[in-house]
Amino acid sequence: MRKAKPKKRQILPDPVFGDVKVTRFVNHLMYDGKKSTAFTIFYSALENVKAKLANEEKSSLEIWKAALDNITPQVEVKSRRVGGATFQVPTEIRPDRKESVSMKNMILYARKRGGKTMADKLAAEIVDAFNNQGGAFKRKEDMHRMAEANRAFAHFRF
């Protein structure tokens, strides 16, 4: 283990909504340091979401936050070796890791989707996550199912 914990970097809020969560999402979305491109993709995806869910009274940012909440896992399984055998031990996830995992899953499954542009794919994934469906939501359900199946090994928690 290292002696000193690394300092948490302060993340600045995004220019349009003034939200740190948006910047964190865009940082995960970004390739090769192209932050302005990532912001463009994200904002156009929110525009597409607003167009798709026109009858929804929430703003597109609120829809995105609700979609993230829907795909945020509560527990995950970690491998733990006990006496030569490897057990999948269910553990609670720290709040900052929960947020990070949900954002990465949303982006991963948006990239895997079929669609013309990344903004279209991301918008489709946000709408699906908002409606409790899609790849990222399925991933969360699988994580919970795996943790439930291995609940007997919870006493191996570390």
mmCIF file of N, CA, C and O in Angstrom, residues 52-121:
data_model
loop_
_atom_site.group_PDB
_atom_site.id
_atom_site.type_symbol
_atom_site.label_atom_id
_atom_site.label_comp_id
_atom_site.label_asym_id
_atom_site.label_seq_id
_atom_site.Cartn_x
_atom_site.Cartn_y
_atom_site.Cartn_z
ATOM 1 N N LYS A 52 -36.859 13.555 -28.418
ATOM 2 C CA LYS A 52 -37.495 12.244 -28.327
ATOM 3 C C LYS A 52 -38.555 12.187 -27.240
ATOM 4 O O LYS A 52 -39.589 11.551 -27.398
ATOM 5 N N LEU A 53 -38.275 12.832 -26.104
ATOM 6 C CA LEU A 53 -39.214 12.824 -24.975
ATOM 7 C C LEU A 53 -39.838 14.211 -24.820
ATOM 8 O O LEU A 53 -39.747 14.842 -23.766
ATOM 9 N N ALA A 54 -40.478 14.677 -25.873
ATOM 10 C CA ALA A 54 -41.057 16.027 -25.879
ATOM 11 C C ALA A 54 -42.210 16.156 -24.884
ATOM 12 O O ALA A 54 -42.440 17.225 -24.312
ATOM 13 N N ASN A 55 -42.957 15.043 -24.656
ATOM 14 C CA ASN A 55 -44.121 15.115 -23.757
ATOM 15 C C ASN A 55 -43.725 15.032 -22.279
ATOM 16 O O ASN A 55 -44.567 15.176 -21.401
ATOM 17 N N GLU A 56 -42.430 14.814 -21.999
ATOM 18 C CA GLU A 56 -41.948 14.738 -20.608
ATOM 19 C C GLU A 56 -41.806 16.152 -20.050
ATOM 20 O O GLU A 56 -41.297 17.040 -20.731
ATOM 21 N N GLU A 57 -42.274 16.373 -18.795
ATOM 22 C CA GLU A 57 -42.210 17.723 -18.223
ATOM 23 C C GLU A 57 -40.828 18.053 -17.651
ATOM 24 O O GLU A 57 -40.538 19.201 -17.371
ATOM 25 N N LYS A 58 -39.971 17.039 -17.496
ATOM 26 C CA LYS A 58 -38.621 17.268 -16.973
ATOM 27 C C LYS A 58 -37.720 17.861 -18.051
ATOM 28 O O LYS A 58 -37.946 17.663 -19.241
ATOM 29 N N SER A 59 -36.675 18.558 -17.610
ATOM 30 C CA SER A 59 -35.684 19.059 -18.561
ATOM 31 C C SER A 59 -34.792 17.891 -18.997
ATOM 32 O O SER A 59 -34.767 16.836 -18.348
ATOM 33 N N SER A 60 -34.044 18.094 -20.075
ATOM 34 C CA SER A 60 -33.203 17.004 -20.589
ATOM 35 C C SER A 60 -32.104 16.637 -19.583
ATOM 36 O O SER A 60 -31.726 15.474 -19.474
ATOM 37 N N LEU A 61 -31.610 17.625 -18.802
ATOM 38 C CA LEU A 61 -30.593 17.342 -17.786
ATOM 39 C C LEU A 61 -31.174 16.471 -16.672
ATOM 40 O O LEU A 61 -30.529 15.528 -16.207
ATOM 41 N N GLU A 62 -32.404 16.768 -16.263
ATOM 42 C CA GLU A 62 -33.072 15.961 -15.225
ATOM 43 C C GLU A 62 -33.332 14.537 -15.725
ATOM 44 O O GLU A 62 -33.207 13.576 -14.964
ATOM 45 N N ILE A 63 -33.688 14.406 -17.017
ATOM 46 C CA ILE A 63 -33.894 13.085 -17.619
ATOM 47 C C ILE A 63 -32.587 12.301 -17.588
ATOM 48 O O ILE A 63 -32.564 11.119 -17.233
ATOM 49 N N TRP A 64 -31.466 12.968 -17.936
ATOM 50 C CA TRP A 64 -30.149 12.322 -17.924
ATOM 51 C C TRP A 64 -29.781 11.866 -16.516
ATOM 52 O O TRP A 64 -29.303 10.749 -16.324
ATOM 53 N N LYS A 65 -30.047 12.725 -15.517
ATOM 54 C CA LYS A 65 -29.723 12.358 -14.129
ATOM 55 C C LYS A 65 -30.588 11.189 -13.651
ATOM 56 O O LYS A 65 -30.100 10.286 -12.968
ATOM 57 N N ALA A 66 -31.862 11.191 -14.034
ATOM 58 C CA ALA A 66 -32.749 10.078 -13.673
ATOM 59 C C ALA A 66 -32.288 8.792 -14.346
ATOM 60 O O ALA A 66 -32.308 7.708 -13.737
ATOM 61 N N ALA A 67 -31.849 8.902 -15.604
ATOM 62 C CA ALA A 67 -31.337 7.730 -16.334
ATOM 63 C C ALA A 67 -30.094 7.177 -15.641
ATOM 64 O O ALA A 67 -29.951 5.958 -15.484
ATOM 65 N N LEU A 68 -29.204 8.068 -15.196
ATOM 66 C CA LEU A 68 -28.007 7.618 -14.468
ATOM 67 C C LEU A 68 -28.384 6.919 -13.167
ATOM 68 O O LEU A 68 -27.805 5.906 -12.814
ATOM 69 N N ASP A 69 -29.381 7.474 -12.461
ATOM 70 C CA ASP A 69 -29.839 6.845 -11.213
ATOM 71 C C ASP A 69 -30.392 5.446 -11.478
ATOM 72 O O ASP A 69 -30.197 4.533 -10.677
ATOM 73 N N ASN A 70 -31.094 5.286 -12.609
ATOM 74 C CA ASN A 70 -31.689 3.990 -12.946
ATOM 75 C C ASN A 70 -30.641 2.918 -13.236
ATOM 76 O O ASN A 70 -30.914 1.729 -13.058
ATOM 77 N N ILE A 71 -29.467 3.330 -13.717
ATOM 78 C CA ILE A 71 -28.456 2.330 -14.069
ATOM 79 C C ILE A 71 -27.315 2.268 -13.050
ATOM 80 O O ILE A 71 -26.300 1.635 -13.299
ATOM 81 N N THR A 72 -27.488 2.926 -11.897
ATOM 82 C CA THR A 72 -26.447 2.913 -10.866
ATOM 83 C C THR A 72 -26.574 1.668 -10.004
ATOM 84 O O THR A 72 -27.597 1.471 -9.354
ATOM 85 N N PRO A 73 -25.541 0.806 -9.992
ATOM 86 C CA PRO A 73 -25.601 -0.411 -9.178
ATOM 87 C C PRO A 73 -25.377 -0.108 -7.694
ATOM 88 O O PRO A 73 -24.670 0.844 -7.355
ATOM 89 N N GLN A 74 -25.969 -0.915 -6.825
ATOM 90 C CA GLN A 74 -25.800 -0.740 -5.377
ATOM 91 C C GLN A 74 -24.735 -1.687 -4.824
ATOM 92 O O GLN A 74 -24.063 -1.351 -3.863
ATOM 93 N N VAL A 75 -24.632 -2.887 -5.409
ATOM 94 C CA VAL A 75 -23.653 -3.880 -4.961
ATOM 95 C C VAL A 75 -22.910 -4.443 -6.168
ATOM 96 O O VAL A 75 -23.414 -4.405 -7.286
ATOM 97 N N GLU A 76 -21.705 -4.932 -5.915
ATOM 98 C CA GLU A 76 -20.935 -5.605 -6.955
ATOM 99 C C GLU A 76 -20.247 -6.804 -6.325
ATOM 100 O O GLU A 76 -20.195 -6.923 -5.104
ATOM 101 N N VAL A 77 -19.734 -7.702 -7.162
ATOM 102 C CA VAL A 77 -19.004 -8.853 -6.631
ATOM 103 C C VAL A 77 -17.510 -8.654 -6.873
ATOM 104 O O VAL A 77 -17.102 -8.163 -7.919
ATOM 105 N N LYS A 78 -16.720 -8.996 -5.853
ATOM 106 C CA LYS A 78 -15.262 -8.928 -5.967
ATOM 107 C C LYS A 78 -14.704 -10.314 -5.703
ATOM 108 O O LYS A 78 -15.220 -11.036 -4.842
ATOM 109 N N SER A 79 -13.664 -10.683 -6.426
ATOM 110 C CA SER A 79 -13.039 -11.991 -6.234
ATOM 111 C C SER A 79 -12.198 -11.974 -4.971
ATOM 112 O O SER A 79 -11.463 -11.027 -4.717
ATOM 113 N N ARG A 80 -12.318 -13.050 -4.182
ATOM 114 C CA ARG A 80 -11.559 -13.165 -2.935
ATOM 115 C C ARG A 80 -11.086 -14.600 -2.815
ATOM 116 O O ARG A 80 -11.894 -15.525 -2.887
ATOM 117 N N ARG A 81 -9.772 -14.776 -2.643
ATOM 118 C CA ARG A 81 -9.217 -16.131 -2.488
ATOM 119 C C ARG A 81 -9.221 -16.520 -1.024
ATOM 120 O O ARG A 81 -8.657 -15.824 -0.190
ATOM 121 N N VAL A 82 -9.864 -17.648 -0.737
ATOM 122 C CA VAL A 82 -9.880 -18.176 0.623
ATOM 123 C C VAL A 82 -9.513 -19.646 0.548
ATOM 124 O O VAL A 82 -10.253 -20.443 -0.035
ATOM 125 N N GLY A 83 -8.374 -20.003 1.090
ATOM 126 C CA GLY A 83 -7.951 -21.403 1.137
ATOM 127 C C GLY A 83 -7.874 -22.083 -0.213
ATOM 128 O O GLY A 83 -8.323 -23.210 -0.369
ATOM 129 N N GLY A 84 -7.346 -21.400 -1.201
ATOM 130 C CA GLY A 84 -7.180 -22.012 -2.517
ATOM 131 C C GLY A 84 -8.384 -21.913 -3.426
ATOM 132 O O GLY A 84 -8.294 -22.206 -4.602
ATOM 133 N N ALA A 85 -9.519 -21.516 -2.873
ATOM 134 C CA ALA A 85 -10.719 -21.364 -3.696
ATOM 135 C C ALA A 85 -11.007 -19.873 -3.892
ATOM 136 O O ALA A 85 -10.761 -19.069 -2.999
ATOM 137 N N THR A 86 -11.517 -19.536 -5.057
ATOM 138 C CA THR A 86 -11.867 -18.145 -5.334
ATOM 139 C C THR A 86 -13.369 -17.981 -5.204
ATOM 140 O O THR A 86 -14.139 -18.696 -5.844
ATOM 141 N N PHE A 87 -13.785 -17.025 -4.363
ATOM 142 C CA PHE A 87 -15.210 -16.758 -4.158
ATOM 143 C C PHE A 87 -15.552 -15.388 -4.713
ATOM 144 O O PHE A 87 -14.755 -14.455 -4.639
ATOM 145 N N GLN A 88 -16.744 -15.287 -5.264
ATOM 146 C CA GLN A 88 -17.272 -13.992 -5.689
ATOM 147 C C GLN A 88 -18.020 -13.413 -4.487
ATOM 148 O O GLN A 88 -19.107 -13.858 -4.168
ATOM 149 N N VAL A 89 -17.421 -12.429 -3.837
ATOM 150 C CA VAL A 89 -17.990 -11.878 -2.612
ATOM 151 C C VAL A 89 -18.751 -10.590 -2.928
ATOM 152 O O VAL A 89 -18.176 -9.647 -3.482
ATOM 153 N N PRO A 90 -20.047 -10.542 -2.593
ATOM 154 C CA PRO A 90 -20.803 -9.304 -2.832
ATOM 155 C C PRO A 90 -20.401 -8.209 -1.845
ATOM 156 O O PRO A 90 -20.295 -8.469 -0.646
ATOM 157 N N THR A 91 -20.140 -7.007 -2.364
ATOM 158 C CA THR A 91 -19.777 -5.874 -1.513
ATOM 159 C C THR A 91 -20.550 -4.636 -1.944
ATOM 160 O O THR A 91 -20.909 -4.489 -3.114
ATOM 161 N N GLU A 92 -20.780 -3.754 -0.981
ATOM 162 C CA GLU A 92 -21.411 -2.464 -1.282
ATOM 163 C C GLU A 92 -20.423 -1.621 -2.084
ATOM 164 O O GLU A 92 -19.211 -1.782 -1.932
ATOM 165 N N ILE A 93 -20.924 -0.725 -2.899
ATOM 166 C CA ILE A 93 -20.054 0.130 -3.696
ATOM 167 C C ILE A 93 -20.013 1.521 -3.060
ATOM 168 O O ILE A 93 -21.051 2.033 -2.638
ATOM 169 N N ARG A 94 -18.818 2.114 -3.002
ATOM 170 C CA ARG A 94 -18.678 3.488 -2.501
ATOM 171 C C ARG A 94 -19.448 4.443 -3.411
ATOM 172 O O ARG A 94 -19.542 4.220 -4.617
ATOM 173 N N PRO A 95 -19.998 5.538 -2.861
ATOM 174 C CA PRO A 95 -20.813 6.467 -3.665
ATOM 175 C C PRO A 95 -20.099 7.020 -4.899
ATOM 176 O O PRO A 95 -20.697 7.106 -5.975
ATOM 177 N N ASP A 96 -18.817 7.393 -4.766
ATOM 178 C CA ASP A 96 -18.114 7.942 -5.926
ATOM 179 C C ASP A 96 -17.881 6.874 -6.996
ATOM 180 O O ASP A 96 -17.943 7.148 -8.193
ATOM 181 N N ARG A 97 -17.659 5.636 -6.565
ATOM 182 C CA ARG A 97 -17.484 4.539 -7.521
ATOM 183 C C ARG A 97 -18.808 4.199 -8.206
ATOM 184 O O ARG A 97 -18.828 3.862 -9.395
ATOM 185 N N LYS A 98 -19.923 4.250 -7.458
ATOM 186 C CA LYS A 98 -21.253 4.012 -8.043
ATOM 187 C C LYS A 98 -21.465 4.931 -9.237
ATOM 188 O O LYS A 98 -21.866 4.487 -10.321
ATOM 189 N N GLU A 99 -21.201 6.219 -9.009
ATOM 190 C CA GLU A 99 -21.398 7.219 -10.060
ATOM 191 C C GLU A 99 -20.499 6.927 -11.259
ATOM 192 O O GLU A 99 -20.941 6.953 -12.405
ATOM 193 N N SER A 100 -19.248 6.619 -10.983
ATOM 194 C CA SER A 100 -18.279 6.354 -12.040
ATOM 195 C C SER A 100 -18.667 5.123 -12.858
ATOM 196 O O SER A 100 -18.631 5.146 -14.099
ATOM 197 N N VAL A 101 -19.061 4.049 -12.173
ATOM 198 C CA VAL A 101 -19.447 2.801 -12.852
ATOM 199 C C VAL A 101 -20.658 3.031 -13.746
ATOM 200 O O VAL A 101 -20.701 2.575 -14.896
ATOM 201 N N SER A 102 -21.658 3.775 -13.230
ATOM 202 C CA SER A 102 -22.867 4.002 -14.027
ATOM 203 C C SER A 102 -22.560 4.841 -15.268
ATOM 204 O O SER A 102 -23.062 4.549 -16.354
ATOM 205 N N MET A 103 -21.716 5.857 -15.106
ATOM 206 C CA MET A 103 -21.353 6.696 -16.260
ATOM 207 C C MET A 103 -20.593 5.881 -17.305
ATOM 208 O O MET A 103 -20.880 5.958 -18.507
ATOM 209 N N LYS A 104 -19.629 5.080 -16.853
ATOM 210 C CA LYS A 104 -18.827 4.282 -17.781
ATOM 211 C C LYS A 104 -19.688 3.246 -18.505
ATOM 212 O O LYS A 104 -19.511 3.007 -19.699
ATOM 213 N N ASN A 105 -20.638 2.644 -17.775
ATOM 214 C CA ASN A 105 -21.528 1.668 -18.407
ATOM 215 C C ASN A 105 -22.395 2.322 -19.475
ATOM 216 O O ASN A 105 -22.596 1.769 -20.551
ATOM 217 N N MET A 106 -22.939 3.507 -19.156
ATOM 218 C CA MET A 106 -23.785 4.205 -20.127
ATOM 219 C C MET A 106 -22.992 4.506 -21.394
ATOM 220 O O MET A 106 -23.466 4.262 -22.514
ATOM 221 N N ILE A 107 -21.769 4.995 -21.250
ATOM 222 C CA ILE A 107 -20.943 5.342 -22.404
ATOM 223 C C ILE A 107 -20.550 4.089 -23.184
ATOM 224 O O ILE A 107 -20.603 4.063 -24.417
ATOM 225 N N LEU A 108 -20.180 3.015 -22.451
ATOM 226 C CA LEU A 108 -19.792 1.759 -23.094
ATOM 227 C C LEU A 108 -20.915 1.216 -23.969
ATOM 228 O O LEU A 108 -20.700 0.877 -25.141
ATOM 229 N N TYR A 109 -22.127 1.154 -23.411
ATOM 230 C CA TYR A 109 -23.238 0.589 -24.172
ATOM 231 C C TYR A 109 -23.731 1.548 -25.254
ATOM 232 O O TYR A 109 -24.278 1.101 -26.263
ATOM 233 N N ALA A 110 -23.524 2.842 -25.076
ATOM 234 C CA ALA A 110 -23.850 3.795 -26.141
ATOM 235 C C ALA A 110 -22.914 3.586 -27.327
ATOM 236 O O ALA A 110 -23.345 3.607 -28.479
ATOM 237 N N ARG A 111 -21.631 3.342 -27.030
ATOM 238 C CA ARG A 111 -20.657 3.112 -28.112
ATOM 239 C C ARG A 111 -20.940 1.832 -28.873
ATOM 240 O O ARG A 111 -20.715 1.756 -30.079
ATOM 241 N N LYS A 112 -21.451 0.814 -28.168
ATOM 242 C CA LYS A 112 -21.750 -0.470 -28.814
ATOM 243 C C LYS A 112 -22.998 -0.417 -29.679
ATOM 244 O O LYS A 112 -23.208 -1.279 -30.526
ATOM 245 N N ARG A 113 -23.851 0.563 -29.456
ATOM 246 C CA ARG A 113 -25.129 0.670 -30.166
ATOM 247 C C ARG A 113 -24.946 0.936 -31.648
ATOM 248 O O ARG A 113 -23.931 1.455 -32.074
ATOM 249 N N GLY A 114 -26.001 0.639 -32.400
ATOM 250 C CA GLY A 114 -26.016 1.024 -33.802
ATOM 251 C C GLY A 114 -26.610 2.421 -33.899
ATOM 252 O O GLY A 114 -27.536 2.756 -33.182
ATOM 253 N N GLY A 115 -26.070 3.226 -34.753
ATOM 254 C CA GLY A 115 -26.587 4.587 -34.918
ATOM 255 C C GLY A 115 -25.636 5.377 -35.783
ATOM 256 O O GLY A 115 -24.520 4.944 -36.068
ATOM 257 N N LYS A 116 -26.070 6.555 -36.197
ATOM 258 C CA LYS A 116 -25.258 7.349 -37.098
ATOM 259 C C LYS A 116 -24.108 8.031 -36.350
ATOM 260 O O LYS A 116 -22.956 7.768 -36.610
ATOM 261 N N THR A 117 -24.440 8.877 -35.392
ATOM 262 C CA THR A 117 -23.405 9.613 -34.665
ATOM 263 C C THR A 117 -23.388 9.173 -33.210
ATOM 264 O O THR A 117 -24.334 8.556 -32.726
ATOM 265 N N MET A 118 -22.316 9.523 -32.523
ATOM 266 C CA MET A 118 -22.209 9.191 -31.102
ATOM 267 C C MET A 118 -23.297 9.908 -30.306
ATOM 268 O O MET A 118 -23.832 9.370 -29.339
ATOM 269 N N ALA A 119 -23.645 11.118 -30.721
ATOM 270 C CA ALA A 119 -24.705 11.861 -30.029
ATOM 271 C C ALA A 119 -26.037 11.115 -30.116
ATOM 272 O O ALA A 119 -26.783 11.037 -29.131
ATOM 273 N N ASP A 120 -26.336 10.542 -31.298
ATOM 274 C CA ASP A 120 -27.572 9.765 -31.475
ATOM 275 C C ASP A 120 -27.560 8.515 -30.601
ATOM 276 O O ASP A 120 -28.550 8.176 -29.960
ATOM 277 N N LYS A 121 -26.411 7.836 -30.586
ATOM 278 C CA LYS A 121 -26.293 6.610 -29.793
ATOM 279 C C LYS A 121 -26.447 6.909 -28.307
ATOM 280 O O LYS A 121 -27.146 6.190 -27.588
#
